PDB file of C-alpha atoms in Angstrom:
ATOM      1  CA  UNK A   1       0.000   0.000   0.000  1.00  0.00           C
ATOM      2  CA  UNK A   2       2.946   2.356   0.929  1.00  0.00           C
ATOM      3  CA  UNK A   3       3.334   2.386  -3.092  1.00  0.00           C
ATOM      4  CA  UNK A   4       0.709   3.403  -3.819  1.00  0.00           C
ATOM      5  CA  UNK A   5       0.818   6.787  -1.829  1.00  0.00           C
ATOM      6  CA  UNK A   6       4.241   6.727  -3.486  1.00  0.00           C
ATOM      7  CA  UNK A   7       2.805   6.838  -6.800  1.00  0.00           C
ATOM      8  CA  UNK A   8      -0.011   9.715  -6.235  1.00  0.00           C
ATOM      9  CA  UNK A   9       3.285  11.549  -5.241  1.00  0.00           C
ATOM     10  CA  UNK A  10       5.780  10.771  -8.177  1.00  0.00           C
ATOM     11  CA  UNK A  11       2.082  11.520 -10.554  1.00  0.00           C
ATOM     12  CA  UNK A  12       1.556  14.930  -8.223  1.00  0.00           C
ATOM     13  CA  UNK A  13       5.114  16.000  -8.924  1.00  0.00           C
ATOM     14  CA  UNK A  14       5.644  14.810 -12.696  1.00  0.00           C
ATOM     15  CA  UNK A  15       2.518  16.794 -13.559  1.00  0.00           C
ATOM     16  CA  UNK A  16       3.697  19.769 -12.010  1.00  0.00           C
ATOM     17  CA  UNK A  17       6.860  20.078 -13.468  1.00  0.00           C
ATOM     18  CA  UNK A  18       5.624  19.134 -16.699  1.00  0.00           C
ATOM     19  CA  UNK A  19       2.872  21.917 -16.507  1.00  0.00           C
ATOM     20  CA  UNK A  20       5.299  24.084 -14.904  1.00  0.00           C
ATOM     21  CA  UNK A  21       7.615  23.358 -17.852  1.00  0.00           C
ATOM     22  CA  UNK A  22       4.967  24.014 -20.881  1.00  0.00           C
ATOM     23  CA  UNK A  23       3.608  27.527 -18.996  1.00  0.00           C
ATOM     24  CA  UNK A  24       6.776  28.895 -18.095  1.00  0.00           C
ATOM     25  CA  UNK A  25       6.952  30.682 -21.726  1.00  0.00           C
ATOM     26  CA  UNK A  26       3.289  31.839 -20.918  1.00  0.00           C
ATOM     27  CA  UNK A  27       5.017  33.710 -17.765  1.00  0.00           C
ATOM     28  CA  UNK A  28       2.869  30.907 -15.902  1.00  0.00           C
ATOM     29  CA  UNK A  29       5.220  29.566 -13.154  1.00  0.00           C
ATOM     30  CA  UNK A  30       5.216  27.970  -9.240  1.00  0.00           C
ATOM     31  CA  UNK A  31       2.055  26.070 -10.587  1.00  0.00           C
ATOM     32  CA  UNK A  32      -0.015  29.052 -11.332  1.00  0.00           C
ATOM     33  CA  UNK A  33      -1.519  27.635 -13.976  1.00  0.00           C
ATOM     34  CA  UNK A  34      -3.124  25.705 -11.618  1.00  0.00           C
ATOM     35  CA  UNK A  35      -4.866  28.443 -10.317  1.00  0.00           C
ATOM     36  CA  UNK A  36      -6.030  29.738 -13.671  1.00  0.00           C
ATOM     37  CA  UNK A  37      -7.228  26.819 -14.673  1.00  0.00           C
ATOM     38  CA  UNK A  38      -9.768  26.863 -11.398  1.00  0.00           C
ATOM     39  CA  UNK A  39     -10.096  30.501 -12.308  1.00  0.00           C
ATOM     40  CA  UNK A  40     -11.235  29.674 -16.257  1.00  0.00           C
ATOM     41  CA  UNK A  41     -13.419  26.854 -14.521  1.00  0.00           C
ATOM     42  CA  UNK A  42     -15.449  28.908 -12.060  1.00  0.00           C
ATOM     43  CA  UNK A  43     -15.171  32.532 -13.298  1.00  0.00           C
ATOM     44  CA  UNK A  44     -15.922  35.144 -10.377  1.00  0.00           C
ATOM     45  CA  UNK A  45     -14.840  32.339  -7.660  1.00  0.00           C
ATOM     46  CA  UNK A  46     -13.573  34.102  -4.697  1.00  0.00           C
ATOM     47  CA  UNK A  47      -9.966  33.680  -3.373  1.00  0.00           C
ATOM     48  CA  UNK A  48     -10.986  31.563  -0.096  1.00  0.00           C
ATOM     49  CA  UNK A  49     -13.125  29.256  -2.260  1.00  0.00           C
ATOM     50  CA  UNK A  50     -10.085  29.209  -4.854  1.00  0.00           C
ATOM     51  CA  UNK A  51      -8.273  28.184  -1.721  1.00  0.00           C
ATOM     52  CA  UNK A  52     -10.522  25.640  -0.397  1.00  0.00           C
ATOM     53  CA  UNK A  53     -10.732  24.026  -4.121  1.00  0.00           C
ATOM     54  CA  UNK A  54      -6.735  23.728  -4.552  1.00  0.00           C
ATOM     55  CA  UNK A  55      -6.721  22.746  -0.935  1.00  0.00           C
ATOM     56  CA  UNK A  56      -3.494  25.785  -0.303  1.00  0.00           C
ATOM     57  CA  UNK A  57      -3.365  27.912   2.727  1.00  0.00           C
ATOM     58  CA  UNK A  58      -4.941  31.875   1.877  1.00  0.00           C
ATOM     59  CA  UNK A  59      -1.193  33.180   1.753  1.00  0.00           C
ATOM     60  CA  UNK A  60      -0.272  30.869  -1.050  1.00  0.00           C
ATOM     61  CA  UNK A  61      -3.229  31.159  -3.046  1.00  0.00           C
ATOM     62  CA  UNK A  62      -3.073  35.387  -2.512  1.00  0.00           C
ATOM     63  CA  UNK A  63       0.257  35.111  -3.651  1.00  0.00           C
ATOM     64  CA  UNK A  64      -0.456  33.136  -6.943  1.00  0.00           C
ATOM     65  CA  UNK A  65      -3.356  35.464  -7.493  1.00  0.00           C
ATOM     66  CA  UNK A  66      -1.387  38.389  -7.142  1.00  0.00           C
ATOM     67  CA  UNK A  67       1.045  37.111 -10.079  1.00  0.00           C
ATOM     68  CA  UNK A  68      -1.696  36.319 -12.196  1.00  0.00           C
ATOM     69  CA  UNK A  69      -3.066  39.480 -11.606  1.00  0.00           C
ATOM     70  CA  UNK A  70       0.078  41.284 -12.608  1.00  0.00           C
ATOM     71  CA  UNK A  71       0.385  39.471 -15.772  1.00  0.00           C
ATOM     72  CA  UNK A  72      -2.283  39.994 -16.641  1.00  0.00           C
ATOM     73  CA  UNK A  73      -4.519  36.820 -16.472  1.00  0.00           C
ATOM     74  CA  UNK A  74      -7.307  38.284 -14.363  1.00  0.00           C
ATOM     75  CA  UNK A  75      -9.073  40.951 -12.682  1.00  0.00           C
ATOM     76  CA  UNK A  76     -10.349  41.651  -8.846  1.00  0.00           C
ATOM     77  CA  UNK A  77     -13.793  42.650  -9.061  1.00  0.00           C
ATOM     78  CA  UNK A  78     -16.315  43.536  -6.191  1.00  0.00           C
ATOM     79  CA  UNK A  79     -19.273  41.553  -5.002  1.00  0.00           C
ATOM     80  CA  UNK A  80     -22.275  42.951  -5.806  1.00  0.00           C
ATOM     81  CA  UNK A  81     -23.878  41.765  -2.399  1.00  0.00           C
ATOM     82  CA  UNK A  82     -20.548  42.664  -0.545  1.00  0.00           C
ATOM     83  CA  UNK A  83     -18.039  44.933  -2.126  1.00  0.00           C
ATOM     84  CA  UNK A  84     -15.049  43.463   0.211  1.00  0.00           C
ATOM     85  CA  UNK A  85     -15.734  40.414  -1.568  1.00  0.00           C
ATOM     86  CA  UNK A  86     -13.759  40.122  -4.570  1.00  0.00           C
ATOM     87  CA  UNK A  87     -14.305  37.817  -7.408  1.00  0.00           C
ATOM     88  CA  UNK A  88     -11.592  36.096 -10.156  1.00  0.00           C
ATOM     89  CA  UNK A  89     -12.358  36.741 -13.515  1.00  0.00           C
ATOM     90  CA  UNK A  90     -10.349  35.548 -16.081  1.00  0.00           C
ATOM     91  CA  UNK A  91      -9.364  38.098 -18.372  1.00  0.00           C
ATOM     92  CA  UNK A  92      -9.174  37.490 -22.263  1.00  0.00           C
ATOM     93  CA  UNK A  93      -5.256  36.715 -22.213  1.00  0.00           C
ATOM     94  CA  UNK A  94      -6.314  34.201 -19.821  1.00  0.00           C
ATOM     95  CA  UNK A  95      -9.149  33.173 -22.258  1.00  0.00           C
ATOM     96  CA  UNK A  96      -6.840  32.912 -24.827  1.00  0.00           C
ATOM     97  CA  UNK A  97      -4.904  29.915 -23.018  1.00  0.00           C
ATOM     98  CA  UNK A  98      -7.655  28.265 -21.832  1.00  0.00           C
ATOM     99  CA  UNK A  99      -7.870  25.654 -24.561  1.00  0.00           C
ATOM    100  CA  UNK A 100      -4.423  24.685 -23.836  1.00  0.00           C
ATOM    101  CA  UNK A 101      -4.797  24.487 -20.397  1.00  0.00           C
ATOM    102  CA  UNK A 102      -7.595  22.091 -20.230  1.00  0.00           C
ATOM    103  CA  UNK A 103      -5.936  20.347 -23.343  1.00  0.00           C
ATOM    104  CA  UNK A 104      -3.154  19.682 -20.795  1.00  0.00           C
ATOM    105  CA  UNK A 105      -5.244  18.442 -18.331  1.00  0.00           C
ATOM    106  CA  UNK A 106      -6.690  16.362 -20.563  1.00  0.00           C
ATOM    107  CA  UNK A 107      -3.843  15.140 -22.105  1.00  0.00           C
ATOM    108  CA  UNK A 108      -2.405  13.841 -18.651  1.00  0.00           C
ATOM    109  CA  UNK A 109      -5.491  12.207 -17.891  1.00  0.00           C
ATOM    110  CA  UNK A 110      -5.970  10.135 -21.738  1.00  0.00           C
ATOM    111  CA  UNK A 111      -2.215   9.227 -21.425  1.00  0.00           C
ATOM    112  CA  UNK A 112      -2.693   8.131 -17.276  1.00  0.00           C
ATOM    113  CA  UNK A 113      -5.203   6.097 -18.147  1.00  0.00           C
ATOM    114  CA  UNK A 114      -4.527   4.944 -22.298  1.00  0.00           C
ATOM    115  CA  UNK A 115      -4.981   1.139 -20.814  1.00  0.00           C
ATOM    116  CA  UNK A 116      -7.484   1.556 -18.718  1.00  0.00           C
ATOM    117  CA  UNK A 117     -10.906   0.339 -19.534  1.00  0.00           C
ATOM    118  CA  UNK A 118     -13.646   2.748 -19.142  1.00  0.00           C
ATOM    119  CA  UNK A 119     -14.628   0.923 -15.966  1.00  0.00           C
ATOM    120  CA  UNK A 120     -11.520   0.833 -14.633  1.00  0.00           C
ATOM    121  CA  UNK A 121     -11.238   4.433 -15.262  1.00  0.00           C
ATOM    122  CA  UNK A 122     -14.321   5.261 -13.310  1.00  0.00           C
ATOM    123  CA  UNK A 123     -13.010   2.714 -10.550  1.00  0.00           C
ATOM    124  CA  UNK A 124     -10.119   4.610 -10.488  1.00  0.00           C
ATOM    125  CA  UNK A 125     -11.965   8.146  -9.845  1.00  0.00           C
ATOM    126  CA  UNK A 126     -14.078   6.465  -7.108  1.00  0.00           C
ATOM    127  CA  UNK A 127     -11.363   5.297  -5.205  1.00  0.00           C
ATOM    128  CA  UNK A 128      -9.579   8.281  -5.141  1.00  0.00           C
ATOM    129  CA  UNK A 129     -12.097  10.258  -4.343  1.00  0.00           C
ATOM    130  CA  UNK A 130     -12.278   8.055  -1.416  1.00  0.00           C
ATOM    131  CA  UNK A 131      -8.795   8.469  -0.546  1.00  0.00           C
ATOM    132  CA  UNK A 132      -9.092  12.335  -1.051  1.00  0.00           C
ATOM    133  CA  UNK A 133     -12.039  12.243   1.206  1.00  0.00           C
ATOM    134  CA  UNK A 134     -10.465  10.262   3.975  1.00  0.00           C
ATOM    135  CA  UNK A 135      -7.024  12.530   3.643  1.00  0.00           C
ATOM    136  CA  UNK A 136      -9.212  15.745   3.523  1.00  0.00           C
ATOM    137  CA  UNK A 137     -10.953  14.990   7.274  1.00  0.00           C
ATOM    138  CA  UNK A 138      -8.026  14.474   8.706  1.00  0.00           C
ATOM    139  CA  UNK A 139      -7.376  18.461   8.415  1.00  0.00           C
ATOM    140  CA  UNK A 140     -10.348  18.431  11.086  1.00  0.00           C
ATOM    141  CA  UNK A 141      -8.527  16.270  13.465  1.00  0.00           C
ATOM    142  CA  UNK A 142      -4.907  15.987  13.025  1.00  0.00           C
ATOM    143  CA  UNK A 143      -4.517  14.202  16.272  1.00  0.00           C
ATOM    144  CA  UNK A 144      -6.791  10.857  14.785  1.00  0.00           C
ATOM    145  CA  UNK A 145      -3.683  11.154  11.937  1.00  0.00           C
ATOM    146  CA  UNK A 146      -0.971  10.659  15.316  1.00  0.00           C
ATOM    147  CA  UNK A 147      -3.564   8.521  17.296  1.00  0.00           C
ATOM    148  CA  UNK A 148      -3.007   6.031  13.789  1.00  0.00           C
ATOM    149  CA  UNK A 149       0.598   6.667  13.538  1.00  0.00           C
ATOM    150  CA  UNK A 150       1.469   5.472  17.034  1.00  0.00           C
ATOM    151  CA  UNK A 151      -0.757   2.191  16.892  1.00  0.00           C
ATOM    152  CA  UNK A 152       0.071   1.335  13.010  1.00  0.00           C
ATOM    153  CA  UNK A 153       2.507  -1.508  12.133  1.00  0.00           C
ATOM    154  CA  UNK A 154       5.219  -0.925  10.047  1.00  0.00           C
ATOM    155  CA  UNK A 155       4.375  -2.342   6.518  1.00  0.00           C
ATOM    156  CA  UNK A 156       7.109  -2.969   3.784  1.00  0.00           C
TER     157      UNK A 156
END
Protein backbone atom coordinates (compact mmCIF):
# COMPACT_ATOMS: atom_id res chain seq x y z
CA UNK A 1 0.00 0.00 0.00
CA UNK A 2 2.95 2.36 0.93
CA UNK A 3 3.33 2.39 -3.09
CA UNK A 4 0.71 3.40 -3.82
CA UNK A 5 0.82 6.79 -1.83
CA UNK A 6 4.24 6.73 -3.49
CA UNK A 7 2.80 6.84 -6.80
CA UNK A 8 -0.01 9.71 -6.24
CA UNK A 9 3.29 11.55 -5.24
CA UNK A 10 5.78 10.77 -8.18
CA UNK A 11 2.08 11.52 -10.55
CA UNK A 12 1.56 14.93 -8.22
CA UNK A 13 5.11 16.00 -8.92
CA UNK A 14 5.64 14.81 -12.70
CA UNK A 15 2.52 16.79 -13.56
CA UNK A 16 3.70 19.77 -12.01
CA UNK A 17 6.86 20.08 -13.47
CA UNK A 18 5.62 19.13 -16.70
CA UNK A 19 2.87 21.92 -16.51
CA UNK A 20 5.30 24.08 -14.90
CA UNK A 21 7.62 23.36 -17.85
CA UNK A 22 4.97 24.01 -20.88
CA UNK A 23 3.61 27.53 -19.00
CA UNK A 24 6.78 28.89 -18.09
CA UNK A 25 6.95 30.68 -21.73
CA UNK A 26 3.29 31.84 -20.92
CA UNK A 27 5.02 33.71 -17.76
CA UNK A 28 2.87 30.91 -15.90
CA UNK A 29 5.22 29.57 -13.15
CA UNK A 30 5.22 27.97 -9.24
CA UNK A 31 2.05 26.07 -10.59
CA UNK A 32 -0.02 29.05 -11.33
CA UNK A 33 -1.52 27.64 -13.98
CA UNK A 34 -3.12 25.71 -11.62
CA UNK A 35 -4.87 28.44 -10.32
CA UNK A 36 -6.03 29.74 -13.67
CA UNK A 37 -7.23 26.82 -14.67
CA UNK A 38 -9.77 26.86 -11.40
CA UNK A 39 -10.10 30.50 -12.31
CA UNK A 40 -11.24 29.67 -16.26
CA UNK A 41 -13.42 26.85 -14.52
CA UNK A 42 -15.45 28.91 -12.06
CA UNK A 43 -15.17 32.53 -13.30
CA UNK A 44 -15.92 35.14 -10.38
CA UNK A 45 -14.84 32.34 -7.66
CA UNK A 46 -13.57 34.10 -4.70
CA UNK A 47 -9.97 33.68 -3.37
CA UNK A 48 -10.99 31.56 -0.10
CA UNK A 49 -13.12 29.26 -2.26
CA UNK A 50 -10.08 29.21 -4.85
CA UNK A 51 -8.27 28.18 -1.72
CA UNK A 52 -10.52 25.64 -0.40
CA UNK A 53 -10.73 24.03 -4.12
CA UNK A 54 -6.74 23.73 -4.55
CA UNK A 55 -6.72 22.75 -0.94
CA UNK A 56 -3.49 25.79 -0.30
CA UNK A 57 -3.36 27.91 2.73
CA UNK A 58 -4.94 31.88 1.88
CA UNK A 59 -1.19 33.18 1.75
CA UNK A 60 -0.27 30.87 -1.05
CA UNK A 61 -3.23 31.16 -3.05
CA UNK A 62 -3.07 35.39 -2.51
CA UNK A 63 0.26 35.11 -3.65
CA UNK A 64 -0.46 33.14 -6.94
CA UNK A 65 -3.36 35.46 -7.49
CA UNK A 66 -1.39 38.39 -7.14
CA UNK A 67 1.04 37.11 -10.08
CA UNK A 68 -1.70 36.32 -12.20
CA UNK A 69 -3.07 39.48 -11.61
CA UNK A 70 0.08 41.28 -12.61
CA UNK A 71 0.38 39.47 -15.77
CA UNK A 72 -2.28 39.99 -16.64
CA UNK A 73 -4.52 36.82 -16.47
CA UNK A 74 -7.31 38.28 -14.36
CA UNK A 75 -9.07 40.95 -12.68
CA UNK A 76 -10.35 41.65 -8.85
CA UNK A 77 -13.79 42.65 -9.06
CA UNK A 78 -16.31 43.54 -6.19
CA UNK A 79 -19.27 41.55 -5.00
CA UNK A 80 -22.27 42.95 -5.81
CA UNK A 81 -23.88 41.77 -2.40
CA UNK A 82 -20.55 42.66 -0.54
CA UNK A 83 -18.04 44.93 -2.13
CA UNK A 84 -15.05 43.46 0.21
CA UNK A 85 -15.73 40.41 -1.57
CA UNK A 86 -13.76 40.12 -4.57
CA UNK A 87 -14.30 37.82 -7.41
CA UNK A 88 -11.59 36.10 -10.16
CA UNK A 89 -12.36 36.74 -13.52
CA UNK A 90 -10.35 35.55 -16.08
CA UNK A 91 -9.36 38.10 -18.37
CA UNK A 92 -9.17 37.49 -22.26
CA UNK A 93 -5.26 36.72 -22.21
CA UNK A 94 -6.31 34.20 -19.82
CA UNK A 95 -9.15 33.17 -22.26
CA UNK A 96 -6.84 32.91 -24.83
CA UNK A 97 -4.90 29.92 -23.02
CA UNK A 98 -7.65 28.27 -21.83
CA UNK A 99 -7.87 25.65 -24.56
CA UNK A 100 -4.42 24.69 -23.84
CA UNK A 101 -4.80 24.49 -20.40
CA UNK A 102 -7.60 22.09 -20.23
CA UNK A 103 -5.94 20.35 -23.34
CA UNK A 104 -3.15 19.68 -20.79
CA UNK A 105 -5.24 18.44 -18.33
CA UNK A 106 -6.69 16.36 -20.56
CA UNK A 107 -3.84 15.14 -22.11
CA UNK A 108 -2.40 13.84 -18.65
CA UNK A 109 -5.49 12.21 -17.89
CA UNK A 110 -5.97 10.13 -21.74
CA UNK A 111 -2.21 9.23 -21.43
CA UNK A 112 -2.69 8.13 -17.28
CA UNK A 113 -5.20 6.10 -18.15
CA UNK A 114 -4.53 4.94 -22.30
CA UNK A 115 -4.98 1.14 -20.81
CA UNK A 116 -7.48 1.56 -18.72
CA UNK A 117 -10.91 0.34 -19.53
CA UNK A 118 -13.65 2.75 -19.14
CA UNK A 119 -14.63 0.92 -15.97
CA UNK A 120 -11.52 0.83 -14.63
CA UNK A 121 -11.24 4.43 -15.26
CA UNK A 122 -14.32 5.26 -13.31
CA UNK A 123 -13.01 2.71 -10.55
CA UNK A 124 -10.12 4.61 -10.49
CA UNK A 125 -11.97 8.15 -9.84
CA UNK A 126 -14.08 6.47 -7.11
CA UNK A 127 -11.36 5.30 -5.20
CA UNK A 128 -9.58 8.28 -5.14
CA UNK A 129 -12.10 10.26 -4.34
CA UNK A 130 -12.28 8.05 -1.42
CA UNK A 131 -8.80 8.47 -0.55
CA UNK A 132 -9.09 12.33 -1.05
CA UNK A 133 -12.04 12.24 1.21
CA UNK A 134 -10.47 10.26 3.98
CA UNK A 135 -7.02 12.53 3.64
CA UNK A 136 -9.21 15.75 3.52
CA UNK A 137 -10.95 14.99 7.27
CA UNK A 138 -8.03 14.47 8.71
CA UNK A 139 -7.38 18.46 8.41
CA UNK A 140 -10.35 18.43 11.09
CA UNK A 141 -8.53 16.27 13.46
CA UNK A 142 -4.91 15.99 13.02
CA UNK A 143 -4.52 14.20 16.27
CA UNK A 144 -6.79 10.86 14.78
CA UNK A 145 -3.68 11.15 11.94
CA UNK A 146 -0.97 10.66 15.32
CA UNK A 147 -3.56 8.52 17.30
CA UNK A 148 -3.01 6.03 13.79
CA UNK A 149 0.60 6.67 13.54
CA UNK A 150 1.47 5.47 17.03
CA UNK A 151 -0.76 2.19 16.89
CA UNK A 152 0.07 1.33 13.01
CA UNK A 153 2.51 -1.51 12.13
CA UNK A 154 5.22 -0.92 10.05
CA UNK A 155 4.37 -2.34 6.52
CA UNK A 156 7.11 -2.97 3.78
Amino acid sequence: MQNAFRSIGLIARATSIMGNRLFTPKNLQANQFLYLLRILENPGITQADLATQLHVDPSTCLRAVRKLSAGGYLTREADPTNQRRKRLVPTAKAQADAAQLHGYEQALLTVGTQDFTPGERLMLQELLARVAANIEGLNDDPDRLMATVKRAPHEN
